[in-house]
mmCIF file of C-alpha atoms in Angstrom:
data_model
loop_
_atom_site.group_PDB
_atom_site.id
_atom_site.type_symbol
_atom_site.label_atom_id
_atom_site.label_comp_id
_atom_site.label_asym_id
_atom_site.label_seq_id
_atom_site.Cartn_x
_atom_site.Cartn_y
_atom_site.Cartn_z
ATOM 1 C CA UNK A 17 0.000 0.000 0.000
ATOM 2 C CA UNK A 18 1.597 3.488 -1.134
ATOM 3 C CA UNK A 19 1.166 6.247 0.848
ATOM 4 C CA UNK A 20 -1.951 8.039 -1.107
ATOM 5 C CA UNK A 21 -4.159 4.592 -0.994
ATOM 6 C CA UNK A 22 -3.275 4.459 2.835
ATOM 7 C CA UNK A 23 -4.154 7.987 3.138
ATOM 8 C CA UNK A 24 -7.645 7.413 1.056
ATOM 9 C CA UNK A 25 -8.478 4.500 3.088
ATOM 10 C CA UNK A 26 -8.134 6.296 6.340
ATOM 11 C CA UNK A 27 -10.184 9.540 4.740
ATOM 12 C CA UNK A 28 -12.943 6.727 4.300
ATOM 13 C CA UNK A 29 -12.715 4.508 7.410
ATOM 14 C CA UNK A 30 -12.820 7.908 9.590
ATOM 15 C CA UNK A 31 -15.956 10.175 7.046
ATOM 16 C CA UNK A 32 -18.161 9.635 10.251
ATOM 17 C CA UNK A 33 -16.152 12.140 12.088
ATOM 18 C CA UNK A 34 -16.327 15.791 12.167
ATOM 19 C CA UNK A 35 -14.345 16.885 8.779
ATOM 20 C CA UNK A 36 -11.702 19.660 11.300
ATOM 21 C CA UNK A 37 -11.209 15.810 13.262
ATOM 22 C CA UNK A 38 -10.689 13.765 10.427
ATOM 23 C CA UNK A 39 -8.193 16.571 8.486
ATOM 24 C CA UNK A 40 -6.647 16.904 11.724
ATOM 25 C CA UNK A 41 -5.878 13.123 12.235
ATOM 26 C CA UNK A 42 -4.746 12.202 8.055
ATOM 27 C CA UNK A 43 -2.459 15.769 7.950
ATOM 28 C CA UNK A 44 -0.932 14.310 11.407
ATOM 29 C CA UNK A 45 -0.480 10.801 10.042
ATOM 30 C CA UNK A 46 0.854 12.500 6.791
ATOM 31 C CA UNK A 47 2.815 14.585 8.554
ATOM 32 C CA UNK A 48 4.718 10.873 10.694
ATOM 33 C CA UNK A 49 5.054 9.850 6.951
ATOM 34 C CA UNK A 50 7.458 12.765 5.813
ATOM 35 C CA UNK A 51 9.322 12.759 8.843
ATOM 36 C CA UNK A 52 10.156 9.599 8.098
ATOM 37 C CA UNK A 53 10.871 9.489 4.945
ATOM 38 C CA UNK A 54 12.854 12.288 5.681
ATOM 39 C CA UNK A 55 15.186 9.894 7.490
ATOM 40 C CA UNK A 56 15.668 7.674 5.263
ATOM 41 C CA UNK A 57 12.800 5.367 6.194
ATOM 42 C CA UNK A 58 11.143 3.641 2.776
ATOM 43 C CA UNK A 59 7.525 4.594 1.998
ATOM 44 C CA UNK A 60 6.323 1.166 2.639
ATOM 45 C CA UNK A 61 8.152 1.071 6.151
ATOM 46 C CA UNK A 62 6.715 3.714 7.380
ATOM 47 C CA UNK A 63 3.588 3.083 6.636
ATOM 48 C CA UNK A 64 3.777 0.174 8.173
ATOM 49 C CA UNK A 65 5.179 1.602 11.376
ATOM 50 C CA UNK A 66 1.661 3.598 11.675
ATOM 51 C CA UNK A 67 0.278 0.413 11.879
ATOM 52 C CA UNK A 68 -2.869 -1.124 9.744
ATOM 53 C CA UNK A 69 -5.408 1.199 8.529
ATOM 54 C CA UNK A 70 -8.369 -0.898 10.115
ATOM 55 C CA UNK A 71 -6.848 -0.542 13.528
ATOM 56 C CA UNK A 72 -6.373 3.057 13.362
ATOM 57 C CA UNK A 73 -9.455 4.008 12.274
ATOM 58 C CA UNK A 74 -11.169 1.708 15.012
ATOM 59 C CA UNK A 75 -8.882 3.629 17.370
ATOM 60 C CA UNK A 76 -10.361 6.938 16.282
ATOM 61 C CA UNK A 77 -13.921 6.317 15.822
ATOM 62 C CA UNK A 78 -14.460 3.632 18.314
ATOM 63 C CA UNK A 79 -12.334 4.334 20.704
ATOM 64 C CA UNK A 80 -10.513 1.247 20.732
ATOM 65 C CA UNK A 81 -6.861 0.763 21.698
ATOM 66 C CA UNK A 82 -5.013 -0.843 18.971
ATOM 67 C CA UNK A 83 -2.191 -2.965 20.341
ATOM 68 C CA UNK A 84 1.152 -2.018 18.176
ATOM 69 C CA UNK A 85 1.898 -4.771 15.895
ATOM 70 C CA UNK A 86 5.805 -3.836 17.091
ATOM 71 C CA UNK A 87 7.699 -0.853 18.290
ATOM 72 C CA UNK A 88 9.629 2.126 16.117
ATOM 73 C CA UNK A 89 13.327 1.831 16.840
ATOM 74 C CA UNK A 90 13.843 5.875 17.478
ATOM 75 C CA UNK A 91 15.695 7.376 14.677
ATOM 76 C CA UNK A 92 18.866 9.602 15.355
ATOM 77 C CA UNK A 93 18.990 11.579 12.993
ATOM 78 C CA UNK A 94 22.507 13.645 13.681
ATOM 79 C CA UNK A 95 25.110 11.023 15.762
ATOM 80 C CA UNK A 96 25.931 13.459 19.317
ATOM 81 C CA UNK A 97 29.999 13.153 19.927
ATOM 82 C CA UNK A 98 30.606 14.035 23.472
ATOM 83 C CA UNK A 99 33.498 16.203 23.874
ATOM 84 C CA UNK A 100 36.790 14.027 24.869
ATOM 85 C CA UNK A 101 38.740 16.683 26.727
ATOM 86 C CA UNK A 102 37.911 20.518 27.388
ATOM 87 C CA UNK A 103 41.044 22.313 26.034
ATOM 88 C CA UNK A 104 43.640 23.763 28.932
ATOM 89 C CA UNK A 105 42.377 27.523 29.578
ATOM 90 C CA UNK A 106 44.233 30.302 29.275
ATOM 91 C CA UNK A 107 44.992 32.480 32.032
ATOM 92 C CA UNK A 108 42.484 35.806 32.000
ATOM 93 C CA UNK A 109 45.258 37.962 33.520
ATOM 94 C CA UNK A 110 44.795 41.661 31.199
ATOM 95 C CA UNK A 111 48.075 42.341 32.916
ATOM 96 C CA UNK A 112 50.494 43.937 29.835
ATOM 97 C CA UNK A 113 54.081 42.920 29.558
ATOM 98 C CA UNK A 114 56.842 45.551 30.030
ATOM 99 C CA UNK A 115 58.256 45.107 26.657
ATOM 100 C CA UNK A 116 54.770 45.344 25.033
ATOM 101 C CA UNK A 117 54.880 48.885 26.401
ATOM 102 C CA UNK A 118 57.906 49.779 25.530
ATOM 103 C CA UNK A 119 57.200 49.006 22.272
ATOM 104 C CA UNK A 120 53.857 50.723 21.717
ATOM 105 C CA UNK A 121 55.309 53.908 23.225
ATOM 106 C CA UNK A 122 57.973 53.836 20.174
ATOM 107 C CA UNK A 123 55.690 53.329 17.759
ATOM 108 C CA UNK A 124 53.474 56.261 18.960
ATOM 109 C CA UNK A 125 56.915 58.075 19.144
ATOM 110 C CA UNK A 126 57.770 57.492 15.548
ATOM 111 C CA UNK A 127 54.311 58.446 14.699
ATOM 112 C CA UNK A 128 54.152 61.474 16.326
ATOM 113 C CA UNK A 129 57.511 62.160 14.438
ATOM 114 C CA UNK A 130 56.383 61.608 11.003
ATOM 115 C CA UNK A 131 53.388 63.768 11.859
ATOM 116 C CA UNK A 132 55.531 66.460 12.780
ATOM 117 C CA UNK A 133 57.823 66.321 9.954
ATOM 118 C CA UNK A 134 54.939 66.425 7.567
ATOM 119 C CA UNK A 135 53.740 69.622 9.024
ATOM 120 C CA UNK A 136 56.970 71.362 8.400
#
């Protein structure tokens, strides 16, 4: 059964409830379709993980409890890698070496040169 026959038979089975019911129940089961077809799941599987169409429409419109014919295996669908070792932090100190200073001061020295040279 392909998904529009499945989706046909379950628009029939469940005509005796209100229309805003019965869209709401085949867009939902639609819905379970894509997803899984999404990850990689054939047509034809995941249909058949929704179970038979008999035992869902019984479910709706009777009330019944449909047993599950098996369980879905739950699909991963990006693999989680735990992180192996935090990296060693750095220290926060904002302290500024002595050289560093030194050397800034020059450069605004030489700056401040050239600036004045060019006004001359």
């Amino acid at each position: 059964m392909n998904r529009s026959e499945f989706l046909e038979t379950l628009q029939h089975g469940l005509r005796s409830l209100p229309v805003e019911e019965r869209e709401g129940i085949i867009n939902d089961l639609d819905e379970h379709i894509a997803v899984s077809l999404e990850n990689g799941v054939s047509e034809a599987e995941a249909i058949a993980l929704l179970g038979q169409p008999a035992d869902i429409i019984a479910q709706y419109v009777h009330g019944d409890i449909a047993e599950p014919k098996r369980e879905q295996a739950p699909v991963i669908q990006k693999p989680v890698v735990a992180p192996t070792e935090a990296p060693p932090e750095k220290p926060t100190s904002k302290q500024v070496s002595p050289f560093k200073i030194v050397l800034i001061a020059g450069m605004c020295f030489i700056i401040l040169m050239l600036l004045l040279d060019a006004l001359d």
